[in-house]
Amino acid sequence: MNDGHRGTLPQPGEDRLDALWPRRMPVVMAVLNRTPDSFSDGGRYLDDAAGLEHAERLIAGGADILDIGGESTRPGAEPVPAAEERRRVVPTIAELRRRHPGLLISVDTSKPEVAEAALEAGANLVNDVTAAATSGMLELVARRGAAIVLMHMRGSPATMQADTRYGDVVAEVRDFLALRARAAVAAGIPAPSVWVDPGIGFGKDVDGNLRLLAGLPQLAGLGHPVVVGASRKSFIGRLTGAPADGRLAGSLAALIPTIGLERVVVRVHDPEATSHFLEVACQLREAAS
Ligand code: HH2
């Protein structure tokens, strides 16, 4: 059967993350927020049953990876104690691993103790919006043979929108990610398992976000897989006037710069619409070349 641009899904027992890359279209990472306060869906999937039900919807919608988080990082969000964050994410990860042995699961955390429990429960990947600022995170990921997403953020969620001025935002973000990626490789994580992310909306204004999206080829030039999280973010609201749950069309448009790039992961709330958009956009590009 011809599976178009989606390539072959990794089989259990294979190195599942490496098996993503023969694909010619971006990989879809779907967001599952087990939080009361996330900016676009806070509180909707806090209950265990509601969380699992939504996870099944995301998987059925075509998610290649599920990214499960128990702490909001929206501007001004309050930190969550590790025990509470663990309680929100670990049982869900364990249950999804039991139901879907071949599923790729990411844990969205910057706390090594939460990451360790999540990896133990079956996660494959740690998504750290602080680029592994807490000591021990890189060593943990290396020891467990997992992968890591290193994201650029200015300051912390509490302070990040206070100053969004940059000289050359693409160069500054690229240099930071290059530095953190070198540290990850030095800690023993193989380069293909070190993914980088410009942190759309994390200490950037509308212009900065647009420049970073347009500058994705420069970030891809670092030689690591690139993650892009533009879904429903406030710059799309600023440009269109749409509320968070009305930003799907803008979120898809924000992914145009990913078309034609290799080893790109798009972090989204709407995997089905995103997969359809990517499939058509990639086929169109191919037809035009
Ligand atoms: N964005 C959010 C959270 N985690 N991780 C990466 N790597 N890249 C991102 O752009 C990114 C991220 C914010 O989105 P969301 O999870 O929906 O909201 P909240 O942080 O309020 O839970």
Short mmCIF file of C-alpha atoms and ligand atoms in Angstrom, two decimals:
data_model
loop_
_atom_site.label_atom_id
_atom_site.label_comp_id
_atom_site.label_asym_id
_atom_site.label_seq_id
_atom_site.Cartn_x
_atom_site.Cartn_y
_atom_site.Cartn_z
CA MET A 1 0.00 0.00 0.00
CA ASN A 2 1.22 3.48 -0.83
CA ASP A 3 1.40 5.47 2.39
CA GLY A 4 2.35 8.71 0.64
CA HIS A 5 4.63 11.00 2.54
CA ARG A 6 4.05 9.48 5.93
CA GLY A 7 6.66 6.77 5.40
CA THR A 8 6.78 3.59 7.46
CA LEU A 9 5.82 3.76 11.11
CA PRO A 10 8.50 2.42 13.42
CA GLN A 11 7.95 -1.13 14.60
CA PRO A 12 8.19 -2.21 18.26
CA GLY A 13 11.79 -3.10 19.03
CA GLU A 14 13.21 -0.76 16.39
CA ASP A 15 14.81 2.46 17.51
CA ARG A 16 11.49 4.20 17.26
CA LEU A 17 12.73 7.76 17.25
CA ASP A 18 15.33 7.22 14.52
CA ALA A 19 12.70 5.45 12.43
CA LEU A 20 10.82 8.77 12.14
CA TRP A 21 13.28 10.41 9.82
CA PRO A 22 12.97 8.63 6.48
CA ARG A 23 9.65 10.46 6.18
CA ARG A 24 9.40 13.31 3.76
CA MET A 25 6.85 15.32 5.72
CA PRO A 26 7.04 16.90 9.18
CA VAL A 27 6.37 14.63 12.15
CA VAL A 28 3.23 15.50 14.15
CA MET A 29 3.62 15.81 17.93
CA ALA A 30 0.20 16.24 19.57
CA VAL A 31 -0.24 18.08 22.87
CA LEU A 32 -1.98 16.51 25.87
CA ASN A 33 -2.16 19.06 28.70
CA ARG A 34 -2.97 17.46 32.08
CA THR A 35 -3.17 20.92 33.65
CA PRO A 36 -5.85 23.20 35.11
CA ASP A 37 -4.39 26.37 33.55
CA SER A 38 -2.94 25.79 30.04
CA PHE A 39 -3.63 28.74 27.77
CA SER A 40 -5.87 27.02 25.21
CA ASP A 41 -7.33 23.95 26.92
CA GLY A 42 -6.61 24.32 30.65
CA GLY A 43 -8.77 22.05 32.85
CA ARG A 44 -10.35 20.09 30.00
CA TYR A 45 -8.17 16.97 30.37
CA LEU A 46 -7.17 17.17 34.05
CA ASP A 47 -9.39 14.27 34.98
CA ASP A 48 -7.65 10.88 34.26
CA ALA A 49 -10.50 9.51 32.15
CA ALA A 50 -10.85 12.74 30.14
CA GLY A 51 -7.07 12.79 29.59
CA LEU A 52 -7.00 9.23 28.25
CA GLU A 53 -10.05 9.82 26.08
CA HIS A 54 -8.41 12.88 24.54
CA ALA A 55 -5.15 10.93 24.06
CA GLU A 56 -7.06 8.30 22.06
CA ARG A 57 -8.60 11.07 19.92
CA LEU A 58 -5.16 12.56 19.24
CA ILE A 59 -3.76 9.14 18.28
CA ALA A 60 -6.74 8.38 16.02
CA GLY A 61 -6.25 11.84 14.48
CA GLY A 62 -2.77 10.89 13.25
CA ALA A 63 -0.39 11.97 16.03
CA ASP A 64 3.09 10.46 15.56
CA ILE A 65 4.14 11.49 19.08
CA LEU A 66 2.07 12.44 22.16
CA ASP A 67 3.57 15.21 24.30
CA ILE A 68 2.15 14.96 27.81
CA GLY A 69 2.56 17.84 30.26
CA GLY A 70 1.49 18.54 33.85
CA GLU A 71 2.69 22.15 34.21
CA SER A 72 1.53 25.10 32.15
CA THR A 73 4.22 27.35 30.67
CA ARG A 74 1.89 30.13 29.54
CA PRO A 75 3.10 33.66 30.36
CA GLY A 76 2.68 34.25 34.11
CA ALA A 77 2.00 30.57 34.95
CA GLU A 78 2.70 29.46 38.53
CA PRO A 79 5.25 26.62 39.06
CA VAL A 80 3.83 23.21 40.10
CA PRO A 81 5.52 21.02 42.79
CA ALA A 82 7.21 17.88 41.37
CA ALA A 83 4.94 15.45 43.25
CA GLU A 84 1.81 17.05 41.79
CA GLU A 85 3.31 17.18 38.28
CA ARG A 86 4.26 13.48 38.55
CA ARG A 87 0.74 12.61 39.68
CA ARG A 88 -0.72 14.38 36.65
CA VAL A 89 1.45 12.73 34.00
CA VAL A 90 2.99 9.41 35.11
CA PRO A 91 -0.14 7.19 35.43
CA THR A 92 -1.37 8.47 32.05
CA ILE A 93 1.97 7.65 30.41
CA ALA A 94 1.99 4.16 31.98
CA GLU A 95 -1.55 3.46 30.79
CA LEU A 96 -0.87 4.74 27.25
CA ARG A 97 2.31 2.64 27.07
CA ARG A 98 0.26 -0.41 28.11
CA ARG A 99 -2.42 0.26 25.49
CA HIS A 100 -0.06 1.32 22.67
CA PRO A 101 3.33 -0.44 22.88
CA GLY A 102 4.60 1.26 19.69
CA LEU A 103 3.44 4.80 20.52
CA LEU A 104 6.08 7.52 20.83
CA ILE A 105 5.53 9.42 24.09
CA SER A 106 7.15 12.65 25.17
CA VAL A 107 6.97 14.21 28.64
CA ASP A 108 6.83 18.01 28.77
CA THR A 109 8.77 18.81 31.94
CA SER A 110 11.85 20.65 33.13
CA LYS A 111 12.19 18.68 36.38
CA PRO A 112 14.60 15.71 36.30
CA GLU A 113 12.59 13.84 38.95
CA VAL A 114 9.42 14.07 36.84
CA ALA A 115 11.36 13.14 33.68
CA GLU A 116 12.86 10.09 35.40
CA ALA A 117 9.47 8.77 36.57
CA ALA A 118 7.99 9.41 33.10
CA LEU A 119 10.85 7.57 31.34
CA GLU A 120 10.44 4.71 33.81
CA ALA A 121 6.71 4.58 32.93
CA GLY A 122 7.52 4.31 29.22
CA ALA A 123 8.16 7.79 27.77
CA ASN A 124 10.73 7.96 24.92
CA LEU A 125 11.51 11.66 24.94
CA VAL A 126 11.86 14.59 27.37
CA ASN A 127 10.58 17.96 26.15
CA ASP A 128 12.28 20.59 28.30
CA VAL A 129 11.24 24.22 27.70
CA THR A 130 14.25 25.39 29.76
CA ALA A 131 16.75 23.57 27.48
CA ALA A 132 17.83 21.37 30.40
CA ALA A 133 18.69 24.24 32.74
CA THR A 134 18.36 22.01 35.84
CA SER A 135 21.49 20.08 36.65
CA GLY A 136 21.20 16.33 36.11
CA MET A 137 18.64 16.51 33.27
CA LEU A 138 21.10 15.90 30.41
CA GLU A 139 22.86 13.11 32.31
CA LEU A 140 19.53 11.43 33.07
CA VAL A 141 18.45 11.49 29.42
CA ALA A 142 21.85 10.15 28.34
CA ARG A 143 21.76 7.35 30.92
CA ARG A 144 18.25 6.31 29.91
CA GLY A 145 19.05 6.32 26.17
CA ALA A 146 16.17 8.76 25.59
CA ALA A 147 15.96 11.88 23.41
CA ILE A 148 15.54 15.50 24.50
CA VAL A 149 13.95 18.66 23.09
CA LEU A 150 15.95 21.76 24.03
CA MET A 151 13.82 24.91 23.73
CA HIS A 152 14.81 28.57 23.75
CA MET A 153 13.07 30.79 26.28
CA ARG A 154 14.05 34.17 27.65
CA GLY A 155 13.82 34.06 31.46
CA SER A 156 10.95 32.03 32.91
CA PRO A 157 7.22 31.86 32.10
CA ALA A 158 6.67 34.40 34.89
CA THR A 159 8.98 36.99 33.30
CA MET A 160 9.51 36.06 29.66
CA GLN A 161 7.25 38.67 28.02
CA ALA A 162 8.83 41.57 29.99
CA ASP A 163 11.52 42.14 27.36
CA THR A 164 11.01 40.75 23.87
CA ARG A 165 13.61 42.89 22.07
CA TYR A 166 16.46 41.21 20.19
CA GLY A 167 19.17 42.47 17.84
CA ASP A 168 18.94 39.52 15.43
CA VAL A 169 16.44 37.11 16.95
CA VAL A 170 17.25 34.21 14.61
CA ALA A 171 21.00 34.44 15.21
CA GLU A 172 20.57 34.82 18.98
CA VAL A 173 18.23 31.83 19.27
CA ARG A 174 20.38 29.73 16.92
CA ASP A 175 23.55 30.47 18.94
CA PHE A 176 21.82 29.58 22.22
CA LEU A 177 20.48 26.31 20.80
CA ALA A 178 23.89 25.43 19.34
CA LEU A 179 25.46 25.91 22.78
CA ARG A 180 22.86 23.79 24.58
CA ALA A 181 23.00 21.08 21.89
CA ARG A 182 26.78 20.89 22.33
CA ALA A 183 26.30 20.45 26.09
CA ALA A 184 23.76 17.66 25.45
CA VAL A 185 26.10 15.82 23.11
CA ALA A 186 28.98 16.29 25.58
CA ALA A 187 26.77 14.71 28.29
CA GLY A 188 26.48 11.59 26.12
CA ILE A 189 23.21 12.07 24.18
CA PRO A 190 23.70 11.09 20.52
CA ALA A 191 23.29 14.11 18.18
CA PRO A 192 20.18 12.73 16.39
CA SER A 193 18.48 12.43 19.80
CA VAL A 194 19.07 16.11 20.55
CA TRP A 195 16.19 18.15 19.11
CA VAL A 196 16.11 21.95 19.15
CA ASP A 197 13.14 24.35 19.30
CA PRO A 198 13.09 28.16 18.86
CA GLY A 199 10.36 28.52 21.52
CA ILE A 200 7.68 30.35 19.58
CA GLY A 201 5.90 32.71 22.02
CA PHE A 202 8.45 32.27 24.81
CA GLY A 203 9.84 35.79 25.28
CA LYS A 204 9.17 36.92 21.69
CA ASP A 205 6.80 39.48 20.17
CA VAL A 206 4.80 39.02 16.95
CA ASP A 207 7.67 40.15 14.76
CA GLY A 208 10.16 37.89 16.59
CA ASN A 209 7.89 34.87 16.19
CA LEU A 210 7.43 35.53 12.46
CA ARG A 211 11.17 35.98 11.94
CA LEU A 212 11.90 32.71 13.76
CA LEU A 213 9.37 30.80 11.66
CA ALA A 214 10.80 32.31 8.48
CA GLY A 215 14.30 31.50 9.79
CA LEU A 216 13.64 27.78 10.34
CA PRO A 217 16.07 26.77 7.56
CA GLN A 218 18.85 28.49 9.55
CA LEU A 219 17.92 26.53 12.67
CA ALA A 220 17.76 23.31 10.65
CA GLY A 221 21.33 24.14 9.60
CA LEU A 222 22.46 23.25 13.15
CA GLY A 223 22.12 19.62 12.05
CA HIS A 224 19.62 18.57 14.73
CA PRO A 225 15.91 17.77 14.34
CA VAL A 226 13.87 20.99 14.81
CA VAL A 227 10.62 21.20 16.80
CA VAL A 228 8.16 24.02 16.07
CA GLY A 229 5.30 24.88 18.45
CA ALA A 230 3.14 27.63 16.98
CA SER A 231 -0.25 26.02 17.59
CA ARG A 232 -2.93 28.45 18.90
CA LYS A 233 -0.28 30.84 20.23
CA SER A 234 -1.10 34.44 21.03
CA PHE A 235 0.81 35.95 18.07
CA ILE A 236 -1.78 34.24 15.84
CA GLY A 237 -4.50 35.90 17.93
CA ARG A 238 -2.73 39.24 17.52
CA LEU A 239 -2.58 38.83 13.75
CA THR A 240 -6.13 37.52 13.25
CA GLY A 241 -8.14 38.67 16.26
CA ALA A 242 -9.17 35.04 16.90
CA PRO A 243 -9.50 33.55 20.42
CA ALA A 244 -7.34 30.50 21.33
CA ASP A 245 -9.94 27.98 20.11
CA GLY A 246 -10.39 29.82 16.80
CA ARG A 247 -6.74 29.82 15.70
CA LEU A 248 -6.57 26.59 13.69
CA ALA A 249 -6.29 28.23 10.26
CA GLY A 250 -3.63 30.62 11.54
CA SER A 251 -1.80 27.73 13.22
CA LEU A 252 -1.67 25.82 9.93
CA ALA A 253 -0.44 28.88 8.03
CA ALA A 254 2.36 29.24 10.58
CA LEU A 255 3.63 25.80 9.47
CA ILE A 256 4.19 26.84 5.84
CA PRO A 257 7.94 27.35 6.45
CA THR A 258 8.28 23.69 7.56
CA ILE A 259 7.27 22.38 4.13
CA GLY A 260 10.29 20.93 2.39
CA LEU A 261 12.54 20.91 5.47
CA GLU A 262 13.89 17.58 6.69
CA ARG A 263 13.72 16.31 10.28
CA VAL A 264 11.05 18.74 11.49
CA VAL A 265 8.53 18.04 14.26
CA VAL A 266 5.41 20.20 14.60
CA ARG A 267 3.89 20.41 18.11
CA VAL A 268 0.12 20.91 17.69
CA HIS A 269 -3.27 20.69 19.41
CA ASP A 270 -5.12 19.53 16.25
CA PRO A 271 -3.21 16.57 14.75
CA GLU A 272 -5.86 15.53 12.22
CA ALA A 273 -6.20 18.93 10.52
CA THR A 274 -2.43 19.38 10.73
CA SER A 275 -1.72 16.00 9.07
CA HIS A 276 -4.14 16.82 6.26
CA PHE A 277 -2.57 20.25 5.76
CA LEU A 278 0.96 18.80 5.70
CA GLU A 279 0.04 15.98 3.34
CA VAL A 280 -1.44 18.33 0.74
CA ALA A 281 1.22 21.03 1.17
CA CYS A 282 4.07 18.49 0.78
CA GLN A 283 2.49 16.88 -2.30
CA LEU A 284 1.94 20.33 -3.80
CA ARG A 285 5.54 21.30 -3.24
CA GLU A 286 6.72 18.10 -4.88
CA ALA A 287 4.44 18.65 -7.87
CA ALA A 288 5.85 22.16 -8.26
CA SER A 289 9.50 21.05 -8.22
N1 HH2 B 1 4.85 25.38 23.86
C1 HH2 B 1 4.13 25.16 24.97
C2 HH2 B 1 4.50 24.14 25.87
N2 HH2 B 1 5.57 23.36 25.62
N3 HH2 B 1 7.36 22.74 24.22
C3 HH2 B 1 8.08 22.93 23.11
N4 HH2 B 1 9.13 22.14 22.83
N5 HH2 B 1 7.77 23.92 22.21
C4 HH2 B 1 6.72 24.77 22.40
O1 HH2 B 1 6.50 25.68 21.58
C5 HH2 B 1 5.93 24.60 23.59
C6 HH2 B 1 6.28 23.55 24.49
C7 HH2 B 1 2.92 25.99 25.26
O2 HH2 B 1 1.76 25.39 24.72
P1 HH2 B 1 0.73 24.53 25.57
O3 HH2 B 1 1.38 23.28 26.09
O4 HH2 B 1 -0.52 24.28 24.80
O5 HH2 B 1 0.31 25.49 26.74
P2 HH2 B 1 0.68 25.53 28.28
O6 HH2 B 1 2.16 25.70 28.39
O7 HH2 B 1 -0.10 26.71 28.80
O8 HH2 B 1 0.26 24.22 28.89
#
